[in-house]
Amino acid sequence: MKTVLSTLSLLLFSAHLCAESPVWKVSKGEHSLYLGGTMHLLQKSDFPLPQAFENAYKNADIFVFEADEQELQQPDMQGKMMQMLTYQDGSTFRDKLSPETSQAVINFMTQRGMAVEQLLPFKPAMLAVILTIGESQRLGFGQQGVDSYFLGKARKESKQVAFLETPMQQLGFLASMGEGNEDAFMRYTLDDVENLPATLAIVTSAWREGNFQRMDKDLLADMRQTFPQVYDVIIKNRNDAWMPTLQEYLTTDEIEFVMVGALHLSGPDGLLNQFLQLGYQLEEVH
């Protein structure tokens, strides 16, 4: 999971940000927004969510998410996903991985009762997601997370919602993971999946406490060192792409509640540190 979700110690991260909330208020002058670090998968025991989320929700006018998860589930998007994340020339992941790594992947799938033959055409990036989500669900982490909970709530209450990315952009990020370094990527993924119980315990605890420094130290630092290209694609580059939009929000009269994966708030490239370096006022929400 470190491979996909997991940035060096927070040398640039002010001690001012070592707080105890996953939700922050960002402001400049009279304009403000709420920024919440989320978990995409949660256990039933993680509900109710930290009160900070509900408090920010009550005070916000517009609700902003990474992408429309519901649109990603539409048949046409599922078809596009299959085109982008499977080999279309008859190849299988066995053709792209070393015999040892390929056999290790197959052994893991067999142990988990997965249909190996059906998964052969998938690219390593998609295999990593399938293995990680499957193992997460086996450990009791269901489909609903903070994002899906509040997206459903906002739509049910006819609130205004917006998204930072399109589904196709997210598929593009996913498809590029491990590209050109598939064998090492899959070996690392298998190691991550084996350590997933401990990883999920760390990230869930740190998320609820708002301990983004711990997330960076225990999760993202490893990705930065081992797979810097993956880190850039799914963390740094996306944060940098979002910042102009978030800064634009801070010129409007409406109050936005922006909810993105907690790792996007963590580390020297995290959104909180970027706002801090730009001189915005940051205040934790309880």
PDB file of C-alpha atoms in Angstrom:
ATOM      1  CA  MET A   1       0.000   0.000   0.000  1.00  0.00           C
ATOM      2  CA  LYS A   2       2.964   2.341   0.529  1.00  0.00           C
ATOM      3  CA  THR A   3       3.516   2.000  -3.211  1.00  0.00           C
ATOM      4  CA  VAL A   4       0.134   3.440  -4.068  1.00  0.00           C
ATOM      5  CA  LEU A   5      -0.756   5.502  -1.027  1.00  0.00           C
ATOM      6  CA  SER A   6       2.404   5.889   0.884  1.00  0.00           C
ATOM      7  CA  THR A   7       6.698  11.575   1.410  1.00  0.00           C
ATOM      8  CA  LEU A   8      11.561  12.348   4.134  1.00  0.00           C
ATOM      9  CA  SER A   9      10.880  13.953   7.385  1.00  0.00           C
ATOM     10  CA  LEU A  10       8.899  17.162   7.461  1.00  0.00           C
ATOM     11  CA  LEU A  11      11.941  19.415   7.414  1.00  0.00           C
ATOM     12  CA  LEU A  12       9.930  22.131   5.690  1.00  0.00           C
ATOM     13  CA  PHE A  13       6.844  21.398   7.730  1.00  0.00           C
ATOM     14  CA  SER A  14       6.381  23.880  10.558  1.00  0.00           C
ATOM     15  CA  ALA A  15       5.740  22.564  14.054  1.00  0.00           C
ATOM     16  CA  HIS A  16       2.674  24.804  13.833  1.00  0.00           C
ATOM     17  CA  LEU A  17       1.103  22.048  11.728  1.00  0.00           C
ATOM     18  CA  CYS A  18       1.733  19.212  14.180  1.00  0.00           C
ATOM     19  CA  ALA A  19      -1.817  19.214  15.476  1.00  0.00           C
ATOM     20  CA  GLU A  20      -4.623  16.831  16.214  1.00  0.00           C
ATOM     21  CA  SER A  21      -7.240  17.304  13.509  1.00  0.00           C
ATOM     22  CA  PRO A  22      -7.635  15.938   9.971  1.00  0.00           C
ATOM     23  CA  VAL A  23      -9.475  19.141   8.953  1.00  0.00           C
ATOM     24  CA  TRP A  24      -7.988  22.617   8.592  1.00  0.00           C
ATOM     25  CA  LYS A  25      -9.365  26.067   7.838  1.00  0.00           C
ATOM     26  CA  VAL A  26      -7.275  27.984   5.299  1.00  0.00           C
ATOM     27  CA  SER A  27      -7.863  31.725   5.044  1.00  0.00           C
ATOM     28  CA  LYS A  28      -6.521  34.976   3.676  1.00  0.00           C
ATOM     29  CA  GLY A  29      -8.297  38.159   4.632  1.00  0.00           C
ATOM     30  CA  GLU A  30     -12.052  37.581   4.596  1.00  0.00           C
ATOM     31  CA  HIS A  31     -11.926  34.500   2.362  1.00  0.00           C
ATOM     32  CA  SER A  32     -11.563  30.939   3.581  1.00  0.00           C
ATOM     33  CA  LEU A  33     -11.990  27.270   2.768  1.00  0.00           C
ATOM     34  CA  TYR A  34     -11.860  24.026   4.701  1.00  0.00           C
ATOM     35  CA  LEU A  35      -9.329  21.366   3.758  1.00  0.00           C
ATOM     36  CA  GLY A  36      -9.962  17.827   4.962  1.00  0.00           C
ATOM     37  CA  GLY A  37      -7.616  14.864   4.707  1.00  0.00           C
ATOM     38  CA  THR A  38      -9.661  11.744   4.016  1.00  0.00           C
ATOM     39  CA  MET A  39      -9.437   7.974   4.009  1.00  0.00           C
ATOM     40  CA  HIS A  40     -10.862   6.368   0.861  1.00  0.00           C
ATOM     41  CA  LEU A  41     -11.598   3.067   2.644  1.00  0.00           C
ATOM     42  CA  LEU A  42     -12.745   2.692   6.234  1.00  0.00           C
ATOM     43  CA  GLN A  43     -13.942   0.078   8.680  1.00  0.00           C
ATOM     44  CA  LYS A  44     -17.405   0.254  10.223  1.00  0.00           C
ATOM     45  CA  SER A  45     -15.746   1.035  13.550  1.00  0.00           C
ATOM     46  CA  ASP A  46     -14.317   4.256  12.044  1.00  0.00           C
ATOM     47  CA  PHE A  47     -17.799   5.750  12.050  1.00  0.00           C
ATOM     48  CA  PRO A  48     -18.858   8.200  13.306  1.00  0.00           C
ATOM     49  CA  LEU A  49     -16.183  10.295  11.644  1.00  0.00           C
ATOM     50  CA  PRO A  50     -14.173  12.891  13.565  1.00  0.00           C
ATOM     51  CA  GLN A  51     -16.464  15.784  14.512  1.00  0.00           C
ATOM     52  CA  ALA A  52     -14.248  18.218  12.600  1.00  0.00           C
ATOM     53  CA  PHE A  53     -15.655  16.884   9.313  1.00  0.00           C
ATOM     54  CA  GLU A  54     -19.259  17.499  10.347  1.00  0.00           C
ATOM     55  CA  ASN A  55     -18.437  20.971  11.652  1.00  0.00           C
ATOM     56  CA  ALA A  56     -16.741  21.942   8.394  1.00  0.00           C
ATOM     57  CA  TYR A  57     -19.614  20.441   6.405  1.00  0.00           C
ATOM     58  CA  LYS A  58     -22.165  22.576   8.284  1.00  0.00           C
ATOM     59  CA  ASN A  59     -20.232  25.778   7.590  1.00  0.00           C
ATOM     60  CA  ALA A  60     -19.426  25.181   3.905  1.00  0.00           C
ATOM     61  CA  ASP A  61     -21.324  26.165   0.747  1.00  0.00           C
ATOM     62  CA  ILE A  62     -19.540  24.058  -1.890  1.00  0.00           C
ATOM     63  CA  PHE A  63     -18.061  20.578  -1.527  1.00  0.00           C
ATOM     64  CA  VAL A  64     -14.998  19.671  -3.572  1.00  0.00           C
ATOM     65  CA  PHE A  65     -13.607  16.164  -4.108  1.00  0.00           C
ATOM     66  CA  GLU A  66     -10.736  14.638  -6.073  1.00  0.00           C
ATOM     67  CA  ALA A  67     -13.022  13.118  -8.708  1.00  0.00           C
ATOM     68  CA  ASP A  68     -16.579  11.881  -9.133  1.00  0.00           C
ATOM     69  CA  GLU A  69     -16.442   8.333  -7.750  1.00  0.00           C
ATOM     70  CA  GLN A  70     -19.972   7.674  -8.969  1.00  0.00           C
ATOM     71  CA  GLU A  71     -19.022   8.561 -12.551  1.00  0.00           C
ATOM     72  CA  LEU A  72     -16.086   6.149 -12.329  1.00  0.00           C
ATOM     73  CA  GLN A  73     -18.596   3.340 -11.758  1.00  0.00           C
ATOM     74  CA  GLN A  74     -20.544   4.048 -14.960  1.00  0.00           C
ATOM     75  CA  PRO A  75     -20.342   1.322 -17.662  1.00  0.00           C
ATOM     76  CA  ASP A  76     -18.630   3.576 -20.211  1.00  0.00           C
ATOM     77  CA  MET A  77     -15.925   4.525 -17.717  1.00  0.00           C
ATOM     78  CA  GLN A  78     -15.470   0.897 -16.724  1.00  0.00           C
ATOM     79  CA  GLY A  79     -14.919   0.096 -20.402  1.00  0.00           C
ATOM     80  CA  LYS A  80     -12.321   2.849 -20.740  1.00  0.00           C
ATOM     81  CA  MET A  81     -10.614   1.577 -17.600  1.00  0.00           C
ATOM     82  CA  MET A  82     -10.337  -1.896 -19.074  1.00  0.00           C
ATOM     83  CA  GLN A  83      -8.841  -0.477 -22.275  1.00  0.00           C
ATOM     84  CA  MET A  84      -6.237   1.572 -20.410  1.00  0.00           C
ATOM     85  CA  LEU A  85      -5.317  -0.936 -17.709  1.00  0.00           C
ATOM     86  CA  THR A  86      -5.233  -4.223 -19.614  1.00  0.00           C
ATOM     87  CA  TYR A  87      -2.971  -5.366 -22.436  1.00  0.00           C
ATOM     88  CA  GLN A  88      -4.793  -5.093 -25.744  1.00  0.00           C
ATOM     89  CA  ASP A  89      -2.284  -7.103 -27.813  1.00  0.00           C
ATOM     90  CA  GLY A  90      -2.805 -10.473 -26.155  1.00  0.00           C
ATOM     91  CA  SER A  91       0.044 -10.006 -23.679  1.00  0.00           C
ATOM     92  CA  THR A  92      -0.278 -10.896 -20.002  1.00  0.00           C
ATOM     93  CA  PHE A  93       1.522  -9.672 -16.920  1.00  0.00           C
ATOM     94  CA  ARG A  94       3.634 -12.836 -17.123  1.00  0.00           C
ATOM     95  CA  ASP A  95       5.191 -11.430 -20.292  1.00  0.00           C
ATOM     96  CA  LYS A  96       6.218  -8.240 -18.477  1.00  0.00           C
ATOM     97  CA  LEU A  97       7.494  -9.667 -15.188  1.00  0.00           C
ATOM     98  CA  SER A  98      10.389 -11.953 -14.351  1.00  0.00           C
ATOM     99  CA  PRO A  99       9.442 -15.619 -13.830  1.00  0.00           C
ATOM    100  CA  GLU A 100      10.105 -15.269 -10.096  1.00  0.00           C
ATOM    101  CA  THR A 101       7.951 -12.168  -9.656  1.00  0.00           C
ATOM    102  CA  SER A 102       5.227 -13.549 -11.886  1.00  0.00           C
ATOM    103  CA  GLN A 103       5.057 -16.744  -9.854  1.00  0.00           C
ATOM    104  CA  ALA A 104       4.985 -14.788  -6.594  1.00  0.00           C
ATOM    105  CA  VAL A 105       2.004 -12.782  -7.867  1.00  0.00           C
ATOM    106  CA  ILE A 106       0.212 -15.945  -8.975  1.00  0.00           C
ATOM    107  CA  ASN A 107       0.934 -17.653  -5.659  1.00  0.00           C
ATOM    108  CA  PHE A 108      -0.552 -14.731  -3.754  1.00  0.00           C
ATOM    109  CA  MET A 109      -3.646 -14.666  -5.956  1.00  0.00           C
ATOM    110  CA  THR A 110      -4.109 -18.404  -5.509  1.00  0.00           C
ATOM    111  CA  GLN A 111      -3.802 -18.105  -1.725  1.00  0.00           C
ATOM    112  CA  ARG A 112      -6.510 -15.444  -1.751  1.00  0.00           C
ATOM    113  CA  GLY A 113      -8.821 -17.453  -4.006  1.00  0.00           C
ATOM    114  CA  MET A 114      -8.568 -15.037  -6.928  1.00  0.00           C
ATOM    115  CA  ALA A 115      -9.326 -16.064 -10.505  1.00  0.00           C
ATOM    116  CA  VAL A 116      -5.781 -15.963 -11.879  1.00  0.00           C
ATOM    117  CA  GLU A 117      -6.732 -16.561 -15.514  1.00  0.00           C
ATOM    118  CA  GLN A 118      -9.109 -13.595 -15.500  1.00  0.00           C
ATOM    119  CA  LEU A 119      -6.415 -11.318 -14.084  1.00  0.00           C
ATOM    120  CA  LEU A 120      -3.609 -12.274 -16.476  1.00  0.00           C
ATOM    121  CA  PRO A 121      -4.356  -9.449 -18.981  1.00  0.00           C
ATOM    122  CA  PHE A 122      -4.155  -6.727 -16.327  1.00  0.00           C
ATOM    123  CA  LYS A 123      -1.199  -4.358 -16.243  1.00  0.00           C
ATOM    124  CA  PRO A 124       0.863  -4.261 -13.019  1.00  0.00           C
ATOM    125  CA  ALA A 125      -0.617  -0.882 -12.032  1.00  0.00           C
ATOM    126  CA  MET A 126      -4.118  -2.336 -11.978  1.00  0.00           C
ATOM    127  CA  LEU A 127      -2.914  -5.530 -10.318  1.00  0.00           C
ATOM    128  CA  ALA A 128      -1.456  -3.428  -7.512  1.00  0.00           C
ATOM    129  CA  VAL A 129      -4.814  -1.755  -6.952  1.00  0.00           C
ATOM    130  CA  ILE A 130      -6.727  -5.046  -7.122  1.00  0.00           C
ATOM    131  CA  LEU A 131      -4.405  -6.758  -4.645  1.00  0.00           C
ATOM    132  CA  THR A 132      -4.362  -3.796  -2.260  1.00  0.00           C
ATOM    133  CA  ILE A 133      -8.116  -3.201  -2.263  1.00  0.00           C
ATOM    134  CA  GLY A 134      -8.834  -6.917  -2.036  1.00  0.00           C
ATOM    135  CA  GLU A 135      -6.554  -7.289   0.965  1.00  0.00           C
ATOM    136  CA  SER A 136      -8.001  -4.146   2.554  1.00  0.00           C
ATOM    137  CA  GLN A 137     -11.492  -5.569   2.246  1.00  0.00           C
ATOM    138  CA  ARG A 138     -10.326  -8.866   3.702  1.00  0.00           C
ATOM    139  CA  LEU A 139      -9.129  -6.876   6.716  1.00  0.00           C
ATOM    140  CA  GLY A 140     -12.547  -5.275   7.125  1.00  0.00           C
ATOM    141  CA  PHE A 141     -12.098  -2.038   5.199  1.00  0.00           C
ATOM    142  CA  GLY A 142     -15.227  -1.590   3.092  1.00  0.00           C
ATOM    143  CA  GLN A 143     -16.019   0.402  -0.006  1.00  0.00           C
ATOM    144  CA  GLN A 144     -17.190   3.558   1.773  1.00  0.00           C
ATOM    145  CA  GLY A 145     -14.700   6.134   2.905  1.00  0.00           C
ATOM    146  CA  VAL A 146     -14.876   9.774   3.943  1.00  0.00           C
ATOM    147  CA  ASP A 147     -15.099  11.012   0.356  1.00  0.00           C
ATOM    148  CA  SER A 148     -17.924   8.742  -0.750  1.00  0.00           C
ATOM    149  CA  TYR A 149     -19.819   9.376   2.494  1.00  0.00           C
ATOM    150  CA  PHE A 150     -19.820  13.155   2.075  1.00  0.00           C
ATOM    151  CA  LEU A 151     -20.328  13.077  -1.691  1.00  0.00           C
ATOM    152  CA  GLY A 152     -23.464  11.011  -1.144  1.00  0.00           C
ATOM    153  CA  LYS A 153     -24.593  13.274   1.697  1.00  0.00           C
ATOM    154  CA  ALA A 154     -24.042  16.459  -0.322  1.00  0.00           C
ATOM    155  CA  ARG A 155     -25.926  15.133  -3.330  1.00  0.00           C
ATOM    156  CA  LYS A 156     -28.786  13.856  -1.193  1.00  0.00           C
ATOM    157  CA  GLU A 157     -29.112  17.331   0.314  1.00  0.00           C
ATOM    158  CA  SER A 158     -28.810  19.003  -3.136  1.00  0.00           C
ATOM    159  CA  LYS A 159     -25.590  20.775  -2.206  1.00  0.00           C
ATOM    160  CA  GLN A 160     -23.234  22.162  -4.830  1.00  0.00           C
ATOM    161  CA  VAL A 161     -20.332  19.814  -5.575  1.00  0.00           C
ATOM    162  CA  ALA A 162     -17.179  20.186  -7.677  1.00  0.00           C
ATOM    163  CA  PHE A 163     -14.189  18.045  -8.598  1.00  0.00           C
ATOM    164  CA  LEU A 164     -10.471  18.711  -8.977  1.00  0.00           C
ATOM    165  CA  GLU A 165      -9.935  16.015 -11.622  1.00  0.00           C
ATOM    166  CA  THR A 166     -11.831  14.119 -14.287  1.00  0.00           C
ATOM    167  CA  PRO A 167     -12.182  10.330 -14.169  1.00  0.00           C
ATOM    168  CA  MET A 168      -9.994  10.085 -17.272  1.00  0.00           C
ATOM    169  CA  GLN A 169      -7.228  12.023 -15.536  1.00  0.00           C
ATOM    170  CA  GLN A 170      -7.364   9.621 -12.612  1.00  0.00           C
ATOM    171  CA  LEU A 171      -7.187   6.642 -14.944  1.00  0.00           C
ATOM    172  CA  GLY A 172      -4.161   8.221 -16.597  1.00  0.00           C
ATOM    173  CA  PHE A 173      -2.371   8.565 -13.252  1.00  0.00           C
ATOM    174  CA  LEU A 174      -3.192   4.969 -12.424  1.00  0.00           C
ATOM    175  CA  ALA A 175      -2.060   3.618 -15.784  1.00  0.00           C
ATOM    176  CA  SER A 176       1.353   5.276 -15.463  1.00  0.00           C
ATOM    177  CA  MET A 177       2.257   3.737 -12.101  1.00  0.00           C
ATOM    178  CA  GLY A 178       5.312   1.526 -12.370  1.00  0.00           C
ATOM    179  CA  GLU A 179       5.498   1.997 -16.131  1.00  0.00           C
ATOM    180  CA  GLY A 180       8.929   0.938 -17.375  1.00  0.00           C
ATOM    181  CA  ASN A 181       9.801  -0.620 -14.009  1.00  0.00           C
ATOM    182  CA  GLU A 182       7.045  -3.194 -13.739  1.00  0.00           C
ATOM    183  CA  ASP A 183       8.988  -5.992 -12.087  1.00  0.00           C
ATOM    184  CA  ALA A 184      10.334  -3.933  -9.187  1.00  0.00           C
ATOM    185  CA  PHE A 185       6.955  -2.242  -8.848  1.00  0.00           C
ATOM    186  CA  MET A 186       5.155  -5.572  -8.417  1.00  0.00           C
ATOM    187  CA  ARG A 187       7.743  -6.932  -5.980  1.00  0.00           C
ATOM    188  CA  TYR A 188       7.342  -3.816  -3.889  1.00  0.00           C
ATOM    189  CA  THR A 189       3.560  -4.093  -4.092  1.00  0.00           C
ATOM    190  CA  LEU A 190       3.630  -7.685  -2.849  1.00  0.00           C
ATOM    191  CA  ASP A 191       5.774  -6.599   0.086  1.00  0.00           C
ATOM    192  CA  ASP A 192       3.355  -3.776   0.835  1.00  0.00           C
ATOM    193  CA  VAL A 193       0.355  -6.086   0.743  1.00  0.00           C
ATOM    194  CA  GLU A 194       2.028  -8.452   3.192  1.00  0.00           C
ATOM    195  CA  ASN A 195       2.574  -5.515   5.562  1.00  0.00           C
ATOM    196  CA  LEU A 196      -0.891  -4.068   4.978  1.00  0.00           C
ATOM    197  CA  PRO A 197      -2.350  -4.801   8.448  1.00  0.00           C
ATOM    198  CA  ALA A 198       0.379  -2.717  10.096  1.00  0.00           C
ATOM    199  CA  THR A 199       0.228  -0.035   7.387  1.00  0.00           C
ATOM    200  CA  LEU A 200      -3.534   0.394   7.698  1.00  0.00           C
ATOM    201  CA  ALA A 201      -3.274   0.590  11.471  1.00  0.00           C
ATOM    202  CA  ILE A 202      -0.680   3.368  11.149  1.00  0.00           C
ATOM    203  CA  VAL A 203      -2.501   5.378   8.520  1.00  0.00           C
ATOM    204  CA  THR A 204      -5.933   5.100  10.160  1.00  0.00           C
ATOM    205  CA  SER A 205      -4.605   6.167  13.551  1.00  0.00           C
ATOM    206  CA  ALA A 206      -2.568   9.026  12.074  1.00  0.00           C
ATOM    207  CA  TRP A 207      -5.522  10.156   9.947  1.00  0.00           C
ATOM    208  CA  ARG A 208      -7.939  10.327  12.875  1.00  0.00           C
ATOM    209  CA  GLU A 209      -5.356  12.258  14.922  1.00  0.00           C
ATOM    210  CA  GLY A 210      -4.526  14.555  12.023  1.00  0.00           C
ATOM    211  CA  ASN A 211      -0.903  13.469  12.379  1.00  0.00           C
ATOM    212  CA  PHE A 212       0.275  14.243   8.857  1.00  0.00           C
ATOM    213  CA  GLN A 213       3.899  14.301  10.012  1.00  0.00           C
ATOM    214  CA  ARG A 214       3.643  10.633  10.951  1.00  0.00           C
ATOM    215  CA  MET A 215       2.049   9.797   7.605  1.00  0.00           C
ATOM    216  CA  ASP A 216       4.937  11.395   5.802  1.00  0.00           C
ATOM    217  CA  LYS A 217       7.605   9.730   7.933  1.00  0.00           C
ATOM    218  CA  ASP A 218       6.073   6.247   7.988  1.00  0.00           C
ATOM    219  CA  LEU A 219       4.528   6.090   4.507  1.00  0.00           C
ATOM    220  CA  LEU A 220       5.480   8.701   1.941  1.00  0.00           C
ATOM    221  CA  ALA A 221       9.198   8.915   2.666  1.00  0.00           C
ATOM    222  CA  ASP A 222       9.593   5.317   1.515  1.00  0.00           C
ATOM    223  CA  MET A 223       7.804   6.024  -1.753  1.00  0.00           C
ATOM    224  CA  ARG A 224       9.896   9.113  -2.424  1.00  0.00           C
ATOM    225  CA  GLN A 225      13.065   7.083  -2.062  1.00  0.00           C
ATOM    226  CA  THR A 226      12.036   3.842  -3.781  1.00  0.00           C
ATOM    227  CA  PHE A 227       9.669   5.052  -6.503  1.00  0.00           C
ATOM    228  CA  PRO A 228      10.125   8.832  -6.921  1.00  0.00           C
ATOM    229  CA  GLN A 229       8.371   8.765 -10.300  1.00  0.00           C
ATOM    230  CA  VAL A 230       5.275   7.201  -8.749  1.00  0.00           C
ATOM    231  CA  TYR A 231       5.404   9.718  -5.897  1.00  0.00           C
ATOM    232  CA  ASP A 232       5.568  12.608  -8.372  1.00  0.00           C
ATOM    233  CA  VAL A 233       2.684  11.290 -10.465  1.00  0.00           C
ATOM    234  CA  ILE A 234       0.200  10.502  -7.720  1.00  0.00           C
ATOM    235  CA  ILE A 235       1.193  12.974  -4.982  1.00  0.00           C
ATOM    236  CA  LYS A 236       3.427  15.923  -5.900  1.00  0.00           C
ATOM    237  CA  ASN A 237       2.259  16.703  -9.433  1.00  0.00           C
ATOM    238  CA  ARG A 238      -1.392  16.457  -8.476  1.00  0.00           C
ATOM    239  CA  ASN A 239      -0.929  18.721  -5.452  1.00  0.00           C
ATOM    240  CA  ASP A 240       0.833  21.273  -7.644  1.00  0.00           C
ATOM    241  CA  ALA A 241      -1.963  21.068 -10.228  1.00  0.00           C
ATOM    242  CA  TRP A 242      -4.650  21.600  -7.583  1.00  0.00           C
ATOM    243  CA  MET A 243      -3.085  24.622  -5.886  1.00  0.00           C
ATOM    244  CA  PRO A 244      -4.126  27.266  -8.475  1.00  0.00           C
ATOM    245  CA  THR A 245      -7.742  26.100  -8.200  1.00  0.00           C
ATOM    246  CA  LEU A 246      -7.615  26.126  -4.404  1.00  0.00           C
ATOM    247  CA  GLN A 247      -6.105  29.614  -4.424  1.00  0.00           C
ATOM    248  CA  GLU A 248      -8.889  30.754  -6.749  1.00  0.00           C
ATOM    249  CA  TYR A 249     -11.432  29.417  -4.250  1.00  0.00           C
ATOM    250  CA  LEU A 250      -9.854  31.738  -1.688  1.00  0.00           C
ATOM    251  CA  THR A 251     -10.940  34.777  -3.715  1.00  0.00           C
ATOM    252  CA  THR A 252     -14.667  33.932  -3.662  1.00  0.00           C
ATOM    253  CA  ASP A 253     -17.360  34.692  -1.094  1.00  0.00           C
ATOM    254  CA  GLU A 254     -18.453  31.049  -0.901  1.00  0.00           C
ATOM    255  CA  ILE A 255     -16.783  28.708   1.577  1.00  0.00           C
ATOM    256  CA  GLU A 256     -15.527  25.487   0.019  1.00  0.00           C
ATOM    257  CA  PHE A 257     -14.897  22.234   1.848  1.00  0.00           C
ATOM    258  CA  VAL A 258     -12.159  20.454  -0.108  1.00  0.00           C
ATOM    259  CA  MET A 259     -11.735  16.755   0.715  1.00  0.00           C
ATOM    260  CA  VAL A 260      -8.733  14.855  -0.655  1.00  0.00           C
ATOM    261  CA  GLY A 261      -6.734  11.834   0.466  1.00  0.00           C
ATOM    262  CA  ALA A 262      -4.886  12.545   3.714  1.00  0.00           C
ATOM    263  CA  LEU A 263      -1.483  11.918   2.125  1.00  0.00           C
ATOM    264  CA  HIS A 264      -2.053  14.978  -0.072  1.00  0.00           C
ATOM    265  CA  LEU A 265      -1.897  17.105   3.078  1.00  0.00           C
ATOM    266  CA  SER A 266       1.308  15.441   4.279  1.00  0.00           C
ATOM    267  CA  GLY A 267       4.956  16.280   3.812  1.00  0.00           C
ATOM    268  CA  PRO A 268       6.970  19.075   2.204  1.00  0.00           C
ATOM    269  CA  ASP A 269       4.924  18.846  -1.019  1.00  0.00           C
ATOM    270  CA  GLY A 270       1.618  18.608   0.857  1.00  0.00           C
ATOM    271  CA  LEU A 271      -1.153  21.139   0.433  1.00  0.00           C
ATOM    272  CA  LEU A 272      -0.896  22.378   4.020  1.00  0.00           C
ATOM    273  CA  ASN A 273       2.796  23.161   3.686  1.00  0.00           C
ATOM    274  CA  GLN A 274       2.252  24.825   0.309  1.00  0.00           C
ATOM    275  CA  PHE A 275      -0.386  27.121   1.815  1.00  0.00           C
ATOM    276  CA  LEU A 276       1.911  27.842   4.761  1.00  0.00           C
ATOM    277  CA  GLN A 277       4.811  28.779   2.492  1.00  0.00           C
ATOM    278  CA  LEU A 278       2.507  31.110   0.519  1.00  0.00           C
ATOM    279  CA  GLY A 279       1.522  33.006   3.648  1.00  0.00           C
ATOM    280  CA  TYR A 280      -2.018  31.753   4.176  1.00  0.00           C
ATOM    281  CA  GLN A 281      -3.411  31.472   7.693  1.00  0.00           C
ATOM    282  CA  LEU A 282      -3.982  27.880   8.861  1.00  0.00           C
ATOM    283  CA  GLU A 283      -6.226  26.883  11.729  1.00  0.00           C
ATOM    284  CA  GLU A 284      -7.144  23.378  12.805  1.00  0.00           C
ATOM    285  CA  VAL A 285     -10.834  22.528  13.023  1.00  0.00           C
ATOM    286  CA  HIS A 286     -12.306  20.531  15.902  1.00  0.00           C
TER     287      HIS A 286
END
